[in-house]
Short mmCIF file of C-alpha atoms and ligand atoms in Angstrom, two decimals:
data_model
loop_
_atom_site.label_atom_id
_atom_site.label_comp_id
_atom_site.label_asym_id
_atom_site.label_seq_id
_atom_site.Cartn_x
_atom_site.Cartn_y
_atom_site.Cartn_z
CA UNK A 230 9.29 -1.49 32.52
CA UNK A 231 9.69 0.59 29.66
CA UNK A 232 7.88 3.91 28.08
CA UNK A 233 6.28 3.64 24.70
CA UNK A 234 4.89 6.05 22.97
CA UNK A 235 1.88 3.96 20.62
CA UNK A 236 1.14 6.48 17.81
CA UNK A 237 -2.66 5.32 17.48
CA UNK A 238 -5.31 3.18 19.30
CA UNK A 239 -4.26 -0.40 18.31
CA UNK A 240 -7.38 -2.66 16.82
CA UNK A 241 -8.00 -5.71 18.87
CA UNK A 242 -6.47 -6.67 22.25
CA UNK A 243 -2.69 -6.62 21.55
CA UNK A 244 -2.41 -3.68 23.59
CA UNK A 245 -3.14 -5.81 27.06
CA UNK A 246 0.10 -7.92 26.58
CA UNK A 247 2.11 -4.63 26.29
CA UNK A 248 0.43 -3.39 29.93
CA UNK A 249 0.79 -7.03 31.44
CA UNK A 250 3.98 -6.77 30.97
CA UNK A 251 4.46 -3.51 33.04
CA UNK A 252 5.60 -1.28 29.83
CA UNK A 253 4.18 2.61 30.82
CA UNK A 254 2.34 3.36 27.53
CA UNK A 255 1.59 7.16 26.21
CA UNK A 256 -1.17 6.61 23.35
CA UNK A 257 -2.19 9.16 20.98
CA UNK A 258 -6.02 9.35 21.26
CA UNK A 259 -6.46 11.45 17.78
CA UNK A 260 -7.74 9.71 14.89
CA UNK A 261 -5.41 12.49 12.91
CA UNK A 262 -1.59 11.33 13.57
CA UNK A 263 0.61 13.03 15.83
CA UNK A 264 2.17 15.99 13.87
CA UNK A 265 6.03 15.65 13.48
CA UNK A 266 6.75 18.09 15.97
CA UNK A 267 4.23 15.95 18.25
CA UNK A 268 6.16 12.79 17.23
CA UNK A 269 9.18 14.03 18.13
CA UNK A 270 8.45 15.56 21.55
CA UNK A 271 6.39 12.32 22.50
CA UNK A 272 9.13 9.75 21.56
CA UNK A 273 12.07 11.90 23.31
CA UNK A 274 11.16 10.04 26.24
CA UNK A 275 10.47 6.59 24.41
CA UNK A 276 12.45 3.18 25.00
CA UNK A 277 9.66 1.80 22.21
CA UNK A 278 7.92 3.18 19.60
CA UNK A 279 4.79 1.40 17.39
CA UNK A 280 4.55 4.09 14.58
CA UNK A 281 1.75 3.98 11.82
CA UNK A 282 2.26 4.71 7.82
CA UNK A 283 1.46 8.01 8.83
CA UNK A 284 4.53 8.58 10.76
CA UNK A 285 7.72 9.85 9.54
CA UNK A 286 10.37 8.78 11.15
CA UNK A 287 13.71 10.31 10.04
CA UNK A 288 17.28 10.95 11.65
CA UNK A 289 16.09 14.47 13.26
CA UNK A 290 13.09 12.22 15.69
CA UNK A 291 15.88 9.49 16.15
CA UNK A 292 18.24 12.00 17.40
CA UNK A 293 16.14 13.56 20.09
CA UNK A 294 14.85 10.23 21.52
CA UNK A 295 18.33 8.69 22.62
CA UNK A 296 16.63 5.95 24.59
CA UNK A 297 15.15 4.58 21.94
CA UNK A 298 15.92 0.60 21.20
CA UNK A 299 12.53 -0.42 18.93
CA UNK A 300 10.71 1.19 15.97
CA UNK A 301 7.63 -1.17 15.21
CA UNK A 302 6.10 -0.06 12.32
CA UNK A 303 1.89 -1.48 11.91
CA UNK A 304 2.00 -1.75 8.06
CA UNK A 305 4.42 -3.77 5.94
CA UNK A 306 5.82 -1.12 3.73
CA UNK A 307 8.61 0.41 5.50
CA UNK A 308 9.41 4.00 3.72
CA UNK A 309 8.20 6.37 6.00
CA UNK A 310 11.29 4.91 8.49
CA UNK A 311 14.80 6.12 7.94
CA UNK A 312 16.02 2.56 7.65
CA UNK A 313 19.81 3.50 7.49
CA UNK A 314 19.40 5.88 10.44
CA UNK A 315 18.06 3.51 12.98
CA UNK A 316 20.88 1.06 11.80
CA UNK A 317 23.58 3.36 12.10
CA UNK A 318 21.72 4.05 15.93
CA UNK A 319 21.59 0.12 16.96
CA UNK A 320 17.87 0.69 16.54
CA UNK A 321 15.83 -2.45 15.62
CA UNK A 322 13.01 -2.61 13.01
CA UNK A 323 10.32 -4.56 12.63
CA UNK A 324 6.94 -4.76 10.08
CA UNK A 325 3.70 -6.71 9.95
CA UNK A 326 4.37 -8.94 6.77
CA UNK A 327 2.23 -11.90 5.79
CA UNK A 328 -0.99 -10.84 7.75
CA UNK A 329 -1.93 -8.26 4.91
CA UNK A 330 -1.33 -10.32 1.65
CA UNK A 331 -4.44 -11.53 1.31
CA UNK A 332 -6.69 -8.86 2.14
CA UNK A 333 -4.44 -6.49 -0.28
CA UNK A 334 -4.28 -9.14 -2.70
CA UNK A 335 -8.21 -9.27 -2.70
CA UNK A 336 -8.60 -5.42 -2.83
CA UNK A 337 -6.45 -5.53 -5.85
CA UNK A 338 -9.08 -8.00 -7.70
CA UNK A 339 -11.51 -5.80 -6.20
CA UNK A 340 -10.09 -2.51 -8.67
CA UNK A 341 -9.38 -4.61 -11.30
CA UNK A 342 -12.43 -5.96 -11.42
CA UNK A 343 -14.36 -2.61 -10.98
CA UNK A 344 -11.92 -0.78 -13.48
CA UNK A 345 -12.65 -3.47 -16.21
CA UNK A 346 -16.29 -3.85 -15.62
CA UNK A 347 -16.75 0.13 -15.37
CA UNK A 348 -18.84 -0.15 -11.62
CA UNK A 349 -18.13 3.42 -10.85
CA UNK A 350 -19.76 4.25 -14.00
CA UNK A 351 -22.44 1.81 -13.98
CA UNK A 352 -23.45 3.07 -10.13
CA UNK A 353 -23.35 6.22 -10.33
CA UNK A 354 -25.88 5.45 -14.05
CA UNK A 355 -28.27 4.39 -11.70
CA UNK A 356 -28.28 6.87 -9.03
CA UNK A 357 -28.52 10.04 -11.90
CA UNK A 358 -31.26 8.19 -13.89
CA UNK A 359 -28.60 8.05 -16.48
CA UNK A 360 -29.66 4.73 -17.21
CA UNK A 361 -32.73 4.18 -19.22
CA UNK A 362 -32.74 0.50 -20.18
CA UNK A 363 -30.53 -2.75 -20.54
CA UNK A 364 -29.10 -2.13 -23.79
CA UNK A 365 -26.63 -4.44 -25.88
CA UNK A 366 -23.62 -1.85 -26.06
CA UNK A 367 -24.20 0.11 -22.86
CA UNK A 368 -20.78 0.17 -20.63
CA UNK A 369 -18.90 -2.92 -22.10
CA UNK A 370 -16.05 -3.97 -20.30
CA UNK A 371 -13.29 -5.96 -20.37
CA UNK A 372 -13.40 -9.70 -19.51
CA UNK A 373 -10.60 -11.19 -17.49
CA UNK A 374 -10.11 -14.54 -18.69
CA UNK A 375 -7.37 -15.16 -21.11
CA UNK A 376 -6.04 -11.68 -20.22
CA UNK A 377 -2.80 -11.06 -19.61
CA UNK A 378 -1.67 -9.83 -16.13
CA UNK A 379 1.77 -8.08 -15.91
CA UNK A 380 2.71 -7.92 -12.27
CA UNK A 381 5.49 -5.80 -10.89
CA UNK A 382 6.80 -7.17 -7.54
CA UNK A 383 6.43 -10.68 -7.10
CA UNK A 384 7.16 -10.68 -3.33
CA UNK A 385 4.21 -12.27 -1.08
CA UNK A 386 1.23 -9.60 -2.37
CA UNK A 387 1.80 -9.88 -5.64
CA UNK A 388 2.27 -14.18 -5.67
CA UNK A 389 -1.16 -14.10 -4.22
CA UNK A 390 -2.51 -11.80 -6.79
CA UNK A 391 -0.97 -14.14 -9.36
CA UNK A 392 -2.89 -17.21 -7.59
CA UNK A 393 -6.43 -14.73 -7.78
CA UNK A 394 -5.76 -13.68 -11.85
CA UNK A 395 -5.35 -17.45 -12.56
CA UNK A 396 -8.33 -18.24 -10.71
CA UNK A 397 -10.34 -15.96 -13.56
CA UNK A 398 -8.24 -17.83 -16.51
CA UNK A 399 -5.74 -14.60 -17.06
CA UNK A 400 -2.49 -15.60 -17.99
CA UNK A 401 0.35 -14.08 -15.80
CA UNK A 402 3.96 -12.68 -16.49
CA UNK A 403 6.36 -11.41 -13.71
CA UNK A 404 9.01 -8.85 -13.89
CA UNK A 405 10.55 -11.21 -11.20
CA UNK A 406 13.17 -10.02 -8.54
CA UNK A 407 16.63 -9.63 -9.04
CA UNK A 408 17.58 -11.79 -5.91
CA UNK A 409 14.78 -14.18 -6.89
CA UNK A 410 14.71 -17.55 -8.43
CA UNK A 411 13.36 -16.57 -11.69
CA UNK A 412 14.44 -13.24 -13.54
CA UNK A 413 10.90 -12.70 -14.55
CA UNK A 414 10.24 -10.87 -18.42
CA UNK A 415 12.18 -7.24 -19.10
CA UNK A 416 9.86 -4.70 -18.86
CA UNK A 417 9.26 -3.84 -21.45
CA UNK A 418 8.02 -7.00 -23.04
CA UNK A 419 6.10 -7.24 -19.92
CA UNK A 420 4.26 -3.93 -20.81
CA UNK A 421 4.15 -4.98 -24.49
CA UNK A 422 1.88 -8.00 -23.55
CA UNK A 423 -0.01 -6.88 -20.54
CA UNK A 424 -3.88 -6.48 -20.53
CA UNK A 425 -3.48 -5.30 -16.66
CA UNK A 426 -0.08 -4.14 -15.02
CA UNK A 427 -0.11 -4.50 -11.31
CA UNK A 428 2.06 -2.72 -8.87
CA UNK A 429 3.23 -4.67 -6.24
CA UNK A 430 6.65 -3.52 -5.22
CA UNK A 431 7.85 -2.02 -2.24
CA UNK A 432 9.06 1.97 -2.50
CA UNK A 433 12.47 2.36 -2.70
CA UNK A 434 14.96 4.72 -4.45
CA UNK A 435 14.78 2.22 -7.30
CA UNK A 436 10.97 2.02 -7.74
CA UNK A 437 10.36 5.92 -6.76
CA UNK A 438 8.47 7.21 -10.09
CA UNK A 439 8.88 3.38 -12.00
CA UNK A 440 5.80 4.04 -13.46
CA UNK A 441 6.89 7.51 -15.59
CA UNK A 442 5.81 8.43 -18.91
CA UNK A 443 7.95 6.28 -20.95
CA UNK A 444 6.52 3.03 -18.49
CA UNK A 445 3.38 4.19 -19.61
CA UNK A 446 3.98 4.86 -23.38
CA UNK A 447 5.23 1.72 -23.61
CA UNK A 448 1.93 -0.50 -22.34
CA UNK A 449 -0.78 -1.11 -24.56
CA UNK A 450 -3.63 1.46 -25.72
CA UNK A 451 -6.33 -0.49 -23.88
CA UNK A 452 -4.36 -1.48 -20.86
CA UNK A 453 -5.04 -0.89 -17.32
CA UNK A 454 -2.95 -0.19 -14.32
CA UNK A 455 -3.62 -0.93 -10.51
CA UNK A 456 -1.43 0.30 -8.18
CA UNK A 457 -1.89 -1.19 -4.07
CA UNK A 458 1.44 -0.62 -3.15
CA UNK A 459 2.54 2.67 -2.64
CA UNK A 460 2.09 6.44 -4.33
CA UNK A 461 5.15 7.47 -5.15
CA UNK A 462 5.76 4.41 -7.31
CA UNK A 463 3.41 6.25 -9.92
CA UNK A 464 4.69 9.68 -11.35
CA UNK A 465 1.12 11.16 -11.17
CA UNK A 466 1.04 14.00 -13.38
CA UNK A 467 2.37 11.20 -16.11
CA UNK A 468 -0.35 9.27 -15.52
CA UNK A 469 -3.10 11.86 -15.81
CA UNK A 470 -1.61 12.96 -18.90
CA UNK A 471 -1.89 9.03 -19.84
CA UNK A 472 -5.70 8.63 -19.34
CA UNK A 473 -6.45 11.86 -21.14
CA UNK A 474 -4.63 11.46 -24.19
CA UNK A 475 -5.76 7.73 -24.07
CA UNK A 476 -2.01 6.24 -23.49
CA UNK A 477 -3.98 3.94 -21.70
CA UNK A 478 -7.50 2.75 -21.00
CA UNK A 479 -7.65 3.11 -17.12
CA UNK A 480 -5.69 3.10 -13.54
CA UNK A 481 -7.21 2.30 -10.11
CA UNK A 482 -5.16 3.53 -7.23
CA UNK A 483 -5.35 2.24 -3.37
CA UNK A 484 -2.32 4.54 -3.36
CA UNK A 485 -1.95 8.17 -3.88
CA UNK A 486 0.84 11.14 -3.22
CA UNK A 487 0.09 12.78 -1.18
CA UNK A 488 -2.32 10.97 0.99
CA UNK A 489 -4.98 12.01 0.79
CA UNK A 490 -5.01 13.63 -2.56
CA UNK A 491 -6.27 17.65 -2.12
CA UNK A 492 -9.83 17.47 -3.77
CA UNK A 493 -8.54 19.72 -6.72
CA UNK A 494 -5.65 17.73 -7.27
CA UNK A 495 -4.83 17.29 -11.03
CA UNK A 496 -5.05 13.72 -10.68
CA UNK A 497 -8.74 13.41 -9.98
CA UNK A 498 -9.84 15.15 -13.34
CA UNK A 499 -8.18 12.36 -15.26
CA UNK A 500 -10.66 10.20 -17.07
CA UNK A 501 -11.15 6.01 -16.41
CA UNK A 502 -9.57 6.55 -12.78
CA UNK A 503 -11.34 4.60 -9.82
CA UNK A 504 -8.95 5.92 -6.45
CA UNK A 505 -9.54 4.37 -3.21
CA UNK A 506 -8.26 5.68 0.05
CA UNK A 507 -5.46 3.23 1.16
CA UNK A 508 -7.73 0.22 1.87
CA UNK A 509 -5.22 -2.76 1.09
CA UNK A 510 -5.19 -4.19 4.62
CA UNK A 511 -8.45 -2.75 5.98
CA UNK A 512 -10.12 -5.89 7.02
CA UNK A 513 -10.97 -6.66 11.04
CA UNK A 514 -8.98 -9.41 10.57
CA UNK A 515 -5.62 -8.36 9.05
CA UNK A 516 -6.07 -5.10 11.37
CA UNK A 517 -6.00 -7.07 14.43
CA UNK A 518 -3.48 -9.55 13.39
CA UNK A 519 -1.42 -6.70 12.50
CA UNK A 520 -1.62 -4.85 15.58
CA UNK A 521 -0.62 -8.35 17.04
CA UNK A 522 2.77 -8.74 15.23
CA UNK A 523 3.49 -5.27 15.97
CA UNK A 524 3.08 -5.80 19.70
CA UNK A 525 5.55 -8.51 19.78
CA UNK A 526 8.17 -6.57 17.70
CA UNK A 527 7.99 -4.25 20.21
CA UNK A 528 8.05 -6.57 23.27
CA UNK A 529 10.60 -8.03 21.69
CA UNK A 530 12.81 -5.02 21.06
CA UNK A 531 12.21 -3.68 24.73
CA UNK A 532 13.56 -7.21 25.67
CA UNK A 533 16.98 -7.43 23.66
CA UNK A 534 15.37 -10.44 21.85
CA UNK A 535 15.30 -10.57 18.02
CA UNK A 536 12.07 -9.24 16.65
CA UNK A 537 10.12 -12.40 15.10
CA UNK A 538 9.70 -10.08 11.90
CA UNK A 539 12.45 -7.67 11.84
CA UNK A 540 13.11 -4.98 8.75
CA UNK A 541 17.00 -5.41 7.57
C1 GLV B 734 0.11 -0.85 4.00
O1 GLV B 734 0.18 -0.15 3.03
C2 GLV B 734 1.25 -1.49 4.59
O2 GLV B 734 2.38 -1.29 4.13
O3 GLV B 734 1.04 -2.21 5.58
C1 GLV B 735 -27.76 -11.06 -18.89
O1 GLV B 735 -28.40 -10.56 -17.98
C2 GLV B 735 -28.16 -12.29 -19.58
O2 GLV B 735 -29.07 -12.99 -19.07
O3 GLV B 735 -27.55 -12.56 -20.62
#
């Protein structure tokens, strides 16, 4: 019997489990989030909280909801929690991992794809009357076999990506992990060879602005760079500078900062740039079964039990 405070309407069922077992749920009904000073007043109360992306969750919320044992966030990527805070407050974490690599891992082929075969272009040809007739040189692309793929992150997302790009006859290179088996290629060798660079690395106070202007000065004139893991990894104004001055060929971004991007932001004027508005895990599927795994953090946390997919 515990009060949650559920910071959207879940996808799916998952929701029943958390009524069957007695919990007293507050759900925000808004498709716009809670604003922080909503968040905080509607968690003071809170023995459990399932928080969105969308929700910041810092020391200040943490230390106006003293009852507060659980923090389950729906998404994977964790850096819109205070990780250290909750620790130092006996809090428990938990994520939806696993449930979202393929769907992210197939909207990543999906921007690579339409970046290198120039659909954006080619659709909105057809809709202006811009196109005339099939014509031998009109809107070449590039052609992903025997490519190179440089991929940043090899956790679960980018792996799968890896297993997609190989599929099409690219060739792949890793920057690795540091705590992983393989090192992986420096990176700048890995920009040196890579047709495609692919972002698939958590945020964190390491990767924060990774992809700056010296990143991007040192990949290759016709290179392209997808980014489906978060915003902030990308120095934006760097990157719009990049695809004017033809540093590079073209970027496709799931991810922006802020989200969403202001319509006049300087980003959008860049040439070559396909954005997309943070669609990784947007299939029925992964939605539900994300909803799921965030339910049972939370039932779990409200129960003293170890959360099956806790954040350390
Ligand atoms: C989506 O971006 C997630 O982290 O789940
Ligand atoms: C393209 O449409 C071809 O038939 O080569």
């Amino acid at each position: 019997m515990a009060r949650c405070f559920i910071t959207r309407t879940l996808p799916g069922a998952s929701i029943d489990r958390l009524t069957a077992a007695g919990h007293q749920l507050d759900i925000w009904p808004e498709r716009m989030p809670p604003t922080p000073a909503e968040l905080v007043s509607r968690t003071a109360e809170a023995e459990g909280l399932l928080c969105m992306l969308t929700d910041e969750i810092d020391a200040g919320l943490l230390d106006s909801a003293p009852d507060l044992k659980v923090v389950s966030n729906m998404a994977v990527g964790c850096d819109n929690i205070d990780l250290i805070a909750c620790r130092e407050r006996g809090i428990d974490v938990g994520n939806t991992p696993g449930v979202l690599t393929d769907a992210t891992a197939d909207l990543t082929l999906s921007l690579m794809l339409a970046l290198a075969r120039r659909l954006p272009e080619g659709m909105s040809s057809v809709r202006s009357g811009e196109w005339k007739t099939w014509s031998p040189d009109f809107l070449l692309g590039m052609e992903l076999r025997d490519r190179t793929l440089g991929i940043i992150g090899t956790g679960r997302i980018g792996s799968a990506v890896s297993a997609r790009a190989i599929a099409f006859g690219m060739e792949v290179v890793e920057s690795g992990r540091p705590d992983g088996p393989t090192p992986g290629l420096p990176l700048a060798e890995l920009l040196a060879q890579a047709d495609i660079v692919s972002l698939h690395c958590p945020l964190t106070e390491e990767t924060r602005w990774l992809v700056d202007a010296e990143f991007l000065s040192k990949m290759q004139s016709h290179a392209l760079l997808i980014n489906t893991s978060r915003g902030q990894v990308v120095d934006q104004i760097a990157l719009a500078t990049a695809l004017s001055s033809g540093t590079i060929a073209g970027a496709a971004l799931d991810v922006t900062d802020p989200e969403p991007l202001p319509s006049d932001d300087p980003i959008l004027m860049a040439p070559n740039l396909i954005v997309t508005p943070h669609l990784g895990s947007a299939t029925n599927r992964t939605r539900e079964a994300m909803a799921s795994i965030a339910v049972d953090n939370l039932l779990a946390g409200l129960e003293g039990r170890p959360l099956p997919h806790p954040v350390t």
